[in-house]
Tab-separated table of C-alpha atoms in Angstrom:
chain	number	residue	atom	x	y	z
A	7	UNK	CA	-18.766	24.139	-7.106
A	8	UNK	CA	-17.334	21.110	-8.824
A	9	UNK	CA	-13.672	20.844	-9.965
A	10	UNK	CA	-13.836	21.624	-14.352
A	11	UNK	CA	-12.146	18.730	-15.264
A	12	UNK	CA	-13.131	19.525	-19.189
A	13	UNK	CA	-10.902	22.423	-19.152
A	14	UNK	CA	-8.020	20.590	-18.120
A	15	UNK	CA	-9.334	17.866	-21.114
A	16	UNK	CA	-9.880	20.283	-23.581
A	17	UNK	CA	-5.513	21.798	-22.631
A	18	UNK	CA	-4.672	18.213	-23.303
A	19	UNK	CA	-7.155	17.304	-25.873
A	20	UNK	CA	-5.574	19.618	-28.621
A	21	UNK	CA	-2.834	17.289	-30.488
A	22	UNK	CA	0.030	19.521	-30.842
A	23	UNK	CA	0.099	20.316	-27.276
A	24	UNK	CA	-0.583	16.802	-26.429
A	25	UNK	CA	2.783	15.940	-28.475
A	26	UNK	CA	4.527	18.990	-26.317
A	27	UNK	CA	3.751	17.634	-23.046
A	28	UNK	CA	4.870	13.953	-23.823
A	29	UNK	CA	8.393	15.863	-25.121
A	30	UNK	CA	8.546	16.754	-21.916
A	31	UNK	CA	7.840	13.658	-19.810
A	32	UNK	CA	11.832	13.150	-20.140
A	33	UNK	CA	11.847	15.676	-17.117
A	34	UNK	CA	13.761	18.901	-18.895
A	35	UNK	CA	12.759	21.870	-20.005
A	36	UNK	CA	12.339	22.403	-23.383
A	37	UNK	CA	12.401	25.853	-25.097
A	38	UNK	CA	9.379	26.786	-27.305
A	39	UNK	CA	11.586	26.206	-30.790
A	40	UNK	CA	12.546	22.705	-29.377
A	41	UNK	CA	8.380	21.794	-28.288
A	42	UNK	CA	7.300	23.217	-31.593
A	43	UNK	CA	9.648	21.008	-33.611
A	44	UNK	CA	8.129	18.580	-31.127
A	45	UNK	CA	5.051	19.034	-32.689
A	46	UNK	CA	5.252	19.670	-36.100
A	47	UNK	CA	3.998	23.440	-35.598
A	48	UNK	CA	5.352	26.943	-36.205
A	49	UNK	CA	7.220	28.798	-33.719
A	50	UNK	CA	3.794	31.756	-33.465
A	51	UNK	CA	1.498	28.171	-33.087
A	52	UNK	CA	3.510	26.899	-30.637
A	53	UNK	CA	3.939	30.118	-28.337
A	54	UNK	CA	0.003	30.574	-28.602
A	55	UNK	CA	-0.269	26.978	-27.424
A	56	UNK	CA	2.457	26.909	-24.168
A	57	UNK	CA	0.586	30.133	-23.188
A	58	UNK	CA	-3.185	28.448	-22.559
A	59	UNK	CA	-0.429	25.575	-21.057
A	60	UNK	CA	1.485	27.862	-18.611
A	61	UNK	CA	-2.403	29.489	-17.935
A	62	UNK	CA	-3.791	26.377	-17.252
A	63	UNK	CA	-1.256	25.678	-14.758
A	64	UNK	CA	0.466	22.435	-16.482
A	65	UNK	CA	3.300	23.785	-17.669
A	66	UNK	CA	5.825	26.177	-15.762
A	67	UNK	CA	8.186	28.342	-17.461
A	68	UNK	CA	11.631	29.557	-16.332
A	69	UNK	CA	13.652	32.062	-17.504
A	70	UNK	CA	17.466	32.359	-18.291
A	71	UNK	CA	18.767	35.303	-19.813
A	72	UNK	CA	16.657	36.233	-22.873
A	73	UNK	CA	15.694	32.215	-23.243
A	74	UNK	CA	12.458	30.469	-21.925
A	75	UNK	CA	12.308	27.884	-20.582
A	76	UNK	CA	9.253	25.248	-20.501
A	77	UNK	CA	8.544	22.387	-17.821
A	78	UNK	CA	6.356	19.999	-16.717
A	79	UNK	CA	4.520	21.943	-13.421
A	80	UNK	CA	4.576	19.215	-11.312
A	81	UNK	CA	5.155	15.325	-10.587
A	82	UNK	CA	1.112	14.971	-11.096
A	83	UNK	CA	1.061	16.378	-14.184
A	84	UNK	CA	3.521	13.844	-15.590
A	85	UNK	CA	1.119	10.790	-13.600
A	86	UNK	CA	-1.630	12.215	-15.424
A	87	UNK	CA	0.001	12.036	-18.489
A	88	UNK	CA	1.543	8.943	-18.656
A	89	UNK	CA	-2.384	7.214	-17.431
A	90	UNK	CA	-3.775	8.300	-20.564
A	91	UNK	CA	-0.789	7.381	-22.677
A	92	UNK	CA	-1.487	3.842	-20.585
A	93	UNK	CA	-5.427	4.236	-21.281
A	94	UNK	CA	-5.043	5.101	-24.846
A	95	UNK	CA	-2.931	2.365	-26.015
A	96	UNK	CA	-5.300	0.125	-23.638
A	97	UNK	CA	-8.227	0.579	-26.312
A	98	UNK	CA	-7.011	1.127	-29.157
A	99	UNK	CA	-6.738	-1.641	-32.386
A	100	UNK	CA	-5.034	-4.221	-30.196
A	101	UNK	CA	-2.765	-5.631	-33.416
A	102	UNK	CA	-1.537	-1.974	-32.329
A	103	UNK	CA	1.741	-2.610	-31.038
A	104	UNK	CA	1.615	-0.839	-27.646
A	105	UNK	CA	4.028	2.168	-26.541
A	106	UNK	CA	6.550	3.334	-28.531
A	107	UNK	CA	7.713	2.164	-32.115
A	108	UNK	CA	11.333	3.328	-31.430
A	109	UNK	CA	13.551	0.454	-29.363
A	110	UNK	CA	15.422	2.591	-27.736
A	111	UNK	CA	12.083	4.115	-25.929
A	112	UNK	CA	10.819	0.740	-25.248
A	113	UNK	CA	14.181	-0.605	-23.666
A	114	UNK	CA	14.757	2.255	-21.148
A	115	UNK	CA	13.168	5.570	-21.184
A	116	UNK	CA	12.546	8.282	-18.047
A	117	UNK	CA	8.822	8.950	-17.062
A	118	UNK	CA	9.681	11.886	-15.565
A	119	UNK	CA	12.159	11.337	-12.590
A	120	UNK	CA	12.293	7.494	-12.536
A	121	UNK	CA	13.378	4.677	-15.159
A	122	UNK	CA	10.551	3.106	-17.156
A	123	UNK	CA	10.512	0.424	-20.092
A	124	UNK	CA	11.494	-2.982	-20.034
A	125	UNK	CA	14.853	-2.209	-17.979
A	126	UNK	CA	12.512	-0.521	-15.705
A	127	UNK	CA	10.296	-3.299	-15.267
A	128	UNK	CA	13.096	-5.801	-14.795
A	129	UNK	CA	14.042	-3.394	-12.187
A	130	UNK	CA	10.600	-4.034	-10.038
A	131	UNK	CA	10.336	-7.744	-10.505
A	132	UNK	CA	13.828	-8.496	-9.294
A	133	UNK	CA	13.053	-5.997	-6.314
A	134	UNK	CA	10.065	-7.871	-5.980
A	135	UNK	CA	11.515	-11.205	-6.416
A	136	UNK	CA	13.962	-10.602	-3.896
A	137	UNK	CA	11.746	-9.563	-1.187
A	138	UNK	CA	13.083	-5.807	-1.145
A	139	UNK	CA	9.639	-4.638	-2.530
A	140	UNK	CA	6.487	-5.712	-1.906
A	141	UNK	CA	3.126	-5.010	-3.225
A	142	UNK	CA	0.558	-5.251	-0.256
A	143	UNK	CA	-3.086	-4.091	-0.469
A	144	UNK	CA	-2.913	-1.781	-3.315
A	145	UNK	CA	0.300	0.071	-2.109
A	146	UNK	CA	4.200	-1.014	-2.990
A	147	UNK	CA	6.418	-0.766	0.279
A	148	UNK	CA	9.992	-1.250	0.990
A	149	UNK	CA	10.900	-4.264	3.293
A	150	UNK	CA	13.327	-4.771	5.814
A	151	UNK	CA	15.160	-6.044	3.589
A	152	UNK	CA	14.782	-3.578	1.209
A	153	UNK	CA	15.776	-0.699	3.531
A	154	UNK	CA	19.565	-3.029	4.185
A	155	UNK	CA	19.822	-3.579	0.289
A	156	UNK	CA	19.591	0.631	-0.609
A	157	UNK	CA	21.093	1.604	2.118
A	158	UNK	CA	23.930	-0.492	1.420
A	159	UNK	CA	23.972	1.728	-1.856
A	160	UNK	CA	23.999	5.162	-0.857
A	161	UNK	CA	20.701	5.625	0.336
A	162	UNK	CA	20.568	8.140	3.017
A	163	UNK	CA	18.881	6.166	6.150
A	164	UNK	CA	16.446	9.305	6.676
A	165	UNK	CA	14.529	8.482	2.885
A	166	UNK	CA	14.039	4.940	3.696
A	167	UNK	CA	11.158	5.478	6.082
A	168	UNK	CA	12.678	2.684	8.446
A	169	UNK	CA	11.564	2.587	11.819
A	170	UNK	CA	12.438	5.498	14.565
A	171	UNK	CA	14.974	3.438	16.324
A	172	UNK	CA	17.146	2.512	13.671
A	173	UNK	CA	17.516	5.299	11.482
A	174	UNK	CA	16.519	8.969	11.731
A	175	UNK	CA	13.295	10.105	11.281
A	176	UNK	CA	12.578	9.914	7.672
A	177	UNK	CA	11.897	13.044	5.357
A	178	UNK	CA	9.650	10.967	3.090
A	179	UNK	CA	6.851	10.891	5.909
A	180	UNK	CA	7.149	14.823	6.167
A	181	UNK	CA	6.173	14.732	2.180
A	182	UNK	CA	2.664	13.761	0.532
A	183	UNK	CA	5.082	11.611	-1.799
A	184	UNK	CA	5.076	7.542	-1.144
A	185	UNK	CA	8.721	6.405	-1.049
A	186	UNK	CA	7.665	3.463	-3.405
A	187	UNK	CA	5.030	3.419	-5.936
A	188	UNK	CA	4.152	0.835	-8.987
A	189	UNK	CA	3.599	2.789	-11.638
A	190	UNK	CA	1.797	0.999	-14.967
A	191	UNK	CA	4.683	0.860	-17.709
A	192	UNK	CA	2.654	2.241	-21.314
A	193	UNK	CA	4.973	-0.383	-23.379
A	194	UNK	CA	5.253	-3.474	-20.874
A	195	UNK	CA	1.958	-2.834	-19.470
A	196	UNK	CA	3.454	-4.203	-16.205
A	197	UNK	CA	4.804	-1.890	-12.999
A	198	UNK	CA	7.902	-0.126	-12.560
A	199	UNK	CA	9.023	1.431	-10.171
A	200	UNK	CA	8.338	4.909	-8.870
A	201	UNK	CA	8.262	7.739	-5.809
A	202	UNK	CA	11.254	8.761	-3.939
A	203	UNK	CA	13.192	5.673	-4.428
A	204	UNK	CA	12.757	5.282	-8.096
A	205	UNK	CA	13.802	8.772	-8.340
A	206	UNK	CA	16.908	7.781	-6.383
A	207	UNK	CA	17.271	5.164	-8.668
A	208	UNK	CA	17.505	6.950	-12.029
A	209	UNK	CA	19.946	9.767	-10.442
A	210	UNK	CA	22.287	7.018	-9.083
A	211	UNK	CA	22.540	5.485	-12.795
A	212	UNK	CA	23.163	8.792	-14.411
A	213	UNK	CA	26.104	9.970	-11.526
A	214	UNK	CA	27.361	6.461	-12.222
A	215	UNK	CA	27.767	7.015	-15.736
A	216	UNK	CA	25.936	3.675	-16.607
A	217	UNK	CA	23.521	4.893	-19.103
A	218	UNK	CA	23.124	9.111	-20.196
A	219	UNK	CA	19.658	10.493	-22.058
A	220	UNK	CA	19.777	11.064	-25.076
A	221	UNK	CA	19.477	14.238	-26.872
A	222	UNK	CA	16.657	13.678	-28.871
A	223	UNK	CA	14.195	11.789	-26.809
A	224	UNK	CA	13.733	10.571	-23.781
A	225	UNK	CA	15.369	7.757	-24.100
A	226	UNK	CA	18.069	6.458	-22.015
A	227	UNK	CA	21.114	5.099	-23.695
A	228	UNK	CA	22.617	2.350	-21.283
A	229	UNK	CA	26.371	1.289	-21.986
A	230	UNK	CA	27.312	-2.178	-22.509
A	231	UNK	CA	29.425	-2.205	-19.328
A	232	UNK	CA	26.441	-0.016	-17.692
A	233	UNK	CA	24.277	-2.097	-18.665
A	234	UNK	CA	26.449	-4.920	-17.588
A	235	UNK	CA	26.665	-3.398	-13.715
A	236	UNK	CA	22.862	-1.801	-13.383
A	237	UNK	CA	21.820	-5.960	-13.982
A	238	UNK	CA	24.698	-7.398	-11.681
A	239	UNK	CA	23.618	-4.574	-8.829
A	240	UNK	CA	20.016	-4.892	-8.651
A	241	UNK	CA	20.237	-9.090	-9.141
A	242	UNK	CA	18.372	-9.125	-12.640
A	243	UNK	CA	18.803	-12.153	-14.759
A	244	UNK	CA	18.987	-12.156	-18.426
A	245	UNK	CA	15.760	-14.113	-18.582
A	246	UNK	CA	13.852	-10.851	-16.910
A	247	UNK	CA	14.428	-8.864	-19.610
A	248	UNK	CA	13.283	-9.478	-23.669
């Protein structure tokens, strides 16, 4: 018997609960008063809603005392998500201006675990640029380079997926997940960059204090000296970003 892929359509299809599970793109869990303000909804809508969600196996939700809380089940869920968001904008009224309308979203935003918007772009063409990426039949892969550069940073040798001899054997080979991935910005319409090490990426700008999300969206709000040090680190000019 063939997968149902209209019943996972017809979960996402509804509006409000589309507008619940972009809220939670940013990662966190949300509780159901915060998703229902999310969508414009009452609280009784919004539970009836996250139930068919938690049912249907795209949302998770965790408990903390006498609060719920709501997530994002898994890494796929949030792919899935942000490829329509990408196909939607793709054909709609094209004097549409794609993504979001507010700056701070289009600037820097998190898609999940990793840094999208035009910061995140900048962040894969200067990788790119710099021969520490590279995007070879279909797939993005770290270089030799590349693997120097990170671990330089912090990057633990065994998640760089070097070669036996030099470093330990890596823990990214003993997961599904790729250690790079391009991943189709909805505002630039041009890659940034995901898997393990854009996920490394994003926590290391957050423990460094160079940008923080912000409360209402998921946004991330970069500090001028942040921003000043995530450009100098990672080698992007001026020019790479608008």
């Amino acid at each position: 018997m063939e997968p149902n892929i209209a019943f996972i359509a017809n979960l996402i299809g509804d509006a409000a609960r589309s507008r619940m599970l972009i809220a939670l793109m940013g990662g966190e869990a949300l509780t159901a008063t915060e998703l229902a303000l999310e969508a414009d909804i009452t609280p009784q809508t919004a539970s009836s809603h996250l139930t068919k969600l938690v049912e249907g196996e795209l949302l998770l939700v965790r408990k903390q005392g006498r609060h719920k809380y709501f997530q994002l089940q898994s890494r796929q869920v949030a792919e899935l998500l942000e490829s329509l968001l990408n196909m939607s904008a793709a054909i709609a009224n094209p004097k549409v201006i794609h993504g979001p309308a507010d700056p701070r979203l289009r600037l820097a935003r998190v898609c999940y675990d990793h840094l999208a918007g035009e910061l995140g772009v900048a962040l894969y063409d200067s990788l790119s640029r710099q021969n520490l990426i590279a995007h070879e039949g279909g797939e993005t892969k770290i270089t030799a380079a590349g693997m120097t550069f990170f671990a330089k940073r912090g990057v633990e040798h065994s998640l760089l997926g070097a070669p036996d001899d030099v470093f330990d054997v890596p823990k990214s080979r003993q997961s599904r997940r790729p250690l790079c991935k391009s991943c189709l910005d909805w505002s630039e319409r041009r890659s940034h960059l995901a898997g393990v090490l854009g996920q490394w990426v994003l926590k290391d700008i957050l423990a460094k204090g160079w940008a923080e999300k912000a409360l209402d969206t998921r946004a991330l709000q970069f500090s001028s000296r942040g921003l000043k040090s995530f450009r100098a680190d990672y080698g992007i000019a001026t020019k790479e970003t608008r």
